[in-house]
Coordinates of C-alpha atoms in Angstrom, one line a residue:
X1 CA 89.2 219.2 45.9
X2 CA 88.6 222.9 45.6
X3 CA 91.9 223.5 47.5
X4 CA 93.8 221.3 45.0
X5 CA 92.3 223.1 42.0
X6 CA 93.1 226.5 43.5
X7 CA 96.7 225.3 44.2
X8 CA 97.1 224.0 40.6
X9 CA 95.8 227.3 39.2
X10 CA 98.1 229.4 41.4
X11 CA 101.2 227.3 40.6
X12 CA 100.6 226.8 36.9
X13 CA 102.1 230.2 35.8
X14 CA 105.3 229.4 37.7
X15 CA 105.6 225.9 36.3
X16 CA 104.8 227.0 32.7
X17 CA 107.4 229.8 33.0
X18 CA 110.0 227.3 34.1
X19 CA 109.1 225.0 31.2
X20 CA 109.3 227.8 28.6
X21 CA 112.4 229.5 29.9
X22 CA 114.5 226.5 31.0
X23 CA 113.0 223.1 30.0
X24 CA 112.3 223.9 26.3
X25 CA 115.5 225.8 25.6
X26 CA 117.6 223.2 27.3
X27 CA 115.9 220.5 25.3
X28 CA 116.2 222.3 21.9
X29 CA 119.9 223.3 22.5
X30 CA 120.9 219.9 23.8
X31 CA 119.3 218.0 20.9
X32 CA 120.7 220.3 18.2
X33 CA 124.2 220.2 19.6
X34 CA 123.9 216.5 20.4
X35 CA 122.7 215.6 16.9
X36 CA 125.7 217.5 15.5
X37 CA 128.0 215.5 17.8
X38 CA 126.2 212.3 16.9
X39 CA 126.5 212.9 13.1
X40 CA 130.2 213.7 13.4
X41 CA 130.8 210.7 15.6
X42 CA 128.9 208.4 13.3
X43 CA 130.8 209.6 10.2
X44 CA 134.1 209.1 12.0
X45 CA 133.2 205.6 13.1
X46 CA 132.2 204.6 9.6
X47 CA 134.8 206.4 7.5
X48 CA 137.4 207.9 9.8
X49 CA 141.0 206.7 10.5
X50 CA 141.2 203.8 12.9
X51 CA 142.8 205.6 15.9
X52 CA 140.1 208.4 15.7
X53 CA 137.3 205.8 15.3
X54 CA 138.6 204.1 18.5
X55 CA 138.4 207.3 20.4
X56 CA 134.8 208.0 19.4
X57 CA 133.9 204.3 20.1
X58 CA 135.3 204.8 23.6
X59 CA 133.3 208.0 24.1
X60 CA 130.1 206.2 23.0
X61 CA 130.9 203.2 25.3
X62 CA 131.4 205.5 28.3
X63 CA 128.3 207.5 27.8
X64 CA 126.0 204.6 27.0
X65 CA 127.3 202.6 29.9
X66 CA 126.8 205.1 32.7
X67 CA 123.7 206.8 34.0
X68 CA 122.8 210.2 32.8
X69 CA 122.4 211.5 36.4
X70 CA 125.9 210.4 37.2
X71 CA 127.3 212.2 34.2
X72 CA 125.5 215.4 35.2
X73 CA 126.9 215.1 38.8
X74 CA 130.4 214.5 37.4
X75 CA 130.2 217.7 35.3
X76 CA 128.6 220.0 37.8
X77 CA 129.9 218.6 41.2
X78 CA 133.0 216.7 40.1
X79 CA 134.8 219.1 37.7
X80 CA 135.3 221.8 40.4
X81 CA 137.7 219.5 42.1
X82 CA 139.8 219.8 38.9
X83 CA 139.5 223.6 38.9
X84 CA 136.7 223.6 36.3
X85 CA 133.6 225.4 37.6
X86 CA 130.5 225.6 35.5
X87 CA 127.1 227.2 36.2
X88 CA 124.2 224.9 36.4
X89 CA 122.6 225.5 33.0
X90 CA 125.9 225.2 31.0
X91 CA 126.8 222.0 32.9
X92 CA 123.4 220.5 32.1
X93 CA 123.7 221.6 28.5
X94 CA 127.1 219.9 28.2
X95 CA 125.9 216.7 30.0
X96 CA 122.8 216.3 27.8
X97 CA 124.7 217.2 24.6
X98 CA 127.2 214.5 25.3
X99 CA 124.5 212.0 26.2
X100 CA 122.4 212.8 23.1
X101 CA 125.4 212.7 20.9
X102 CA 126.4 209.2 21.9
X103 CA 122.9 207.7 21.4
X104 CA 122.1 209.6 18.2
X105 CA 125.5 208.5 16.7
X106 CA 124.3 204.9 16.8
X107 CA 121.0 205.9 15.1
X108 CA 122.8 207.9 12.4
X109 CA 125.4 205.2 11.9
X110 CA 122.7 202.6 11.4
X111 CA 120.8 204.9 9.1
X112 CA 123.8 205.6 6.9
X113 CA 124.7 201.9 6.9
X114 CA 121.2 201.1 5.6
X115 CA 121.7 203.0 2.4
X116 CA 122.5 200.5 -0.3
X117 CA 126.1 200.5 -1.6
X118 CA 124.8 201.0 -5.1
X119 CA 123.8 204.5 -4.1
X120 CA 127.4 205.4 -3.5
X121 CA 128.4 203.9 -6.8
X122 CA 125.6 205.8 -8.6
X123 CA 126.8 209.1 -7.1
X124 CA 130.4 208.4 -8.0
X125 CA 129.3 207.5 -11.5
X126 CA 127.9 211.0 -12.2
X127 CA 131.0 212.7 -11.0
X128 CA 130.3 213.4 -7.3
X129 CA 133.2 213.2 -4.8
X130 CA 132.8 211.7 -1.4
X131 CA 131.4 214.8 0.4
X132 CA 129.0 215.5 -2.4
X133 CA 127.7 211.9 -2.4
X134 CA 127.3 212.0 1.3
X135 CA 125.5 215.4 1.3
X136 CA 123.3 215.0 -1.7
X137 CA 122.6 211.3 -1.9
X138 CA 123.3 209.3 1.2
X139 CA 122.2 211.6 4.0
X140 CA 118.8 212.5 2.5
X141 CA 118.0 208.8 2.3
X142 CA 119.4 208.0 5.7
X143 CA 117.4 210.8 7.2
X144 CA 114.1 209.1 6.3
X145 CA 115.3 206.0 8.2
X146 CA 116.6 208.0 11.2
X147 CA 113.6 210.3 11.7
X148 CA 111.5 207.9 13.9
X149 CA 114.2 206.9 16.4
X150 CA 115.6 210.5 16.5
X151 CA 112.1 211.8 17.2
X152 CA 111.7 209.3 20.0
X153 CA 115.1 210.4 21.4
X154 CA 113.9 214.0 21.3
X155 CA 110.7 213.2 23.1
X156 CA 112.6 211.3 25.7
X157 CA 115.0 214.2 26.2
X158 CA 112.1 216.5 27.1
X159 CA 111.4 214.2 30.1
X160 CA 115.1 213.6 30.9
X161 CA 115.6 217.3 31.4
X162 CA 113.9 216.9 34.8
X163 CA 117.2 215.4 35.9
X164 CA 118.7 218.9 35.6
X165 CA 116.8 219.7 38.8
X166 CA 119.4 217.6 40.7
X167 CA 122.1 220.1 39.7
X168 CA 120.0 223.1 40.6
X169 CA 118.7 224.1 37.1
X170 CA 115.4 225.9 37.8
X171 CA 113.5 224.0 35.2
X172 CA 110.0 222.6 35.4
X173 CA 110.5 219.9 37.9
X174 CA 112.6 222.0 40.2
X175 CA 110.0 224.7 40.1
X176 CA 107.5 222.1 41.3
X177 CA 109.9 221.0 44.0
X178 CA 110.2 224.6 45.2
X179 CA 106.5 225.1 45.4
X180 CA 106.1 221.8 47.3
X181 CA 108.7 223.0 49.8
X182 CA 106.4 225.9 50.7
X183 CA 102.9 224.3 50.3
X184 CA 103.6 220.7 51.5
X185 CA 101.4 219.4 48.7
X186 CA 103.6 217.0 46.8
X187 CA 100.9 214.9 45.3
X188 CA 99.0 217.5 43.4
X189 CA 102.0 219.6 42.3
X190 CA 104.0 216.6 41.0
X191 CA 100.8 215.4 39.2
X192 CA 100.6 218.9 37.7
X193 CA 104.2 218.8 36.6
X194 CA 103.7 215.4 35.1
X195 CA 100.7 216.6 33.1
X196 CA 102.8 219.5 31.6
X197 CA 105.4 216.9 30.6
X198 CA 102.6 214.8 29.1
X199 CA 101.2 217.7 27.1
X200 CA 104.7 218.5 25.7
X201 CA 105.4 214.9 24.8
X202 CA 102.0 214.5 23.2
X203 CA 102.4 217.6 21.0
X204 CA 105.8 216.3 19.9
X205 CA 104.4 212.8 19.2
X206 CA 101.7 214.4 17.0
X207 CA 104.4 216.4 15.1
X208 CA 106.4 213.2 14.7
X209 CA 103.5 211.4 13.2
X210 CA 102.9 214.2 10.7
X211 CA 106.6 214.3 9.8
X212 CA 106.7 210.5 9.2
X213 CA 103.6 210.7 7.0
X214 CA 105.1 213.5 5.0
X215 CA 108.3 211.6 4.5
X216 CA 106.3 208.5 3.8
X217 CA 105.1 210.1 0.5
X218 CA 108.7 209.8 -0.7
X219 CA 109.1 206.1 0.0
X220 CA 109.6 206.3 3.7
X221 CA 107.8 204.4 6.4
X222 CA 104.2 203.9 5.3
X223 CA 105.1 201.0 3.1
X224 CA 107.0 199.4 5.9
X225 CA 104.1 199.8 8.3
X226 CA 101.5 198.3 6.0

């Protein structure tokens, strides 16, 4: 037991460094870019011309229908066959961004669709054009609906970044793998990595609850939960 505790203490700085330098930035950048892609995709599917809507539907279909790990392998290991060579971190960033974009597009599309049609009519009646109505009236209401599932997607992304270890990104899980390769103590090191993921997810869950409660003051989720 003492040996395990010593090993955990010795490996903790390396694991924490990998989490702060690679896991957290990869999560934040992927989610921010993916949410942007998802918003654009959702708007095109709802309001765009038919040919363009068909293109983004195809994109969502492909991403949602294939495993994330396969997508990462195609980008990092497959694209070099076509003459496109990417470093591990940019490849992971592209893969996670495309994956997040596809899933969040469905969340955003459903949230926008949940806003009553009368809100559009009310916005037009006071002289707003389409973009003003979307920006000032529709999206703020849709955001309250979208926050819980988007928060869940963000928390899931924190854990999904462990897949980046498969394409040599030196994030938290790969840092644990490297220490295991030298210490031959997989059980305790993988448990330690899991605990770090658990702490990150728990902190984000607590922040999600606070955000939902704050939005609930403005007619969000608390009424629906009661």
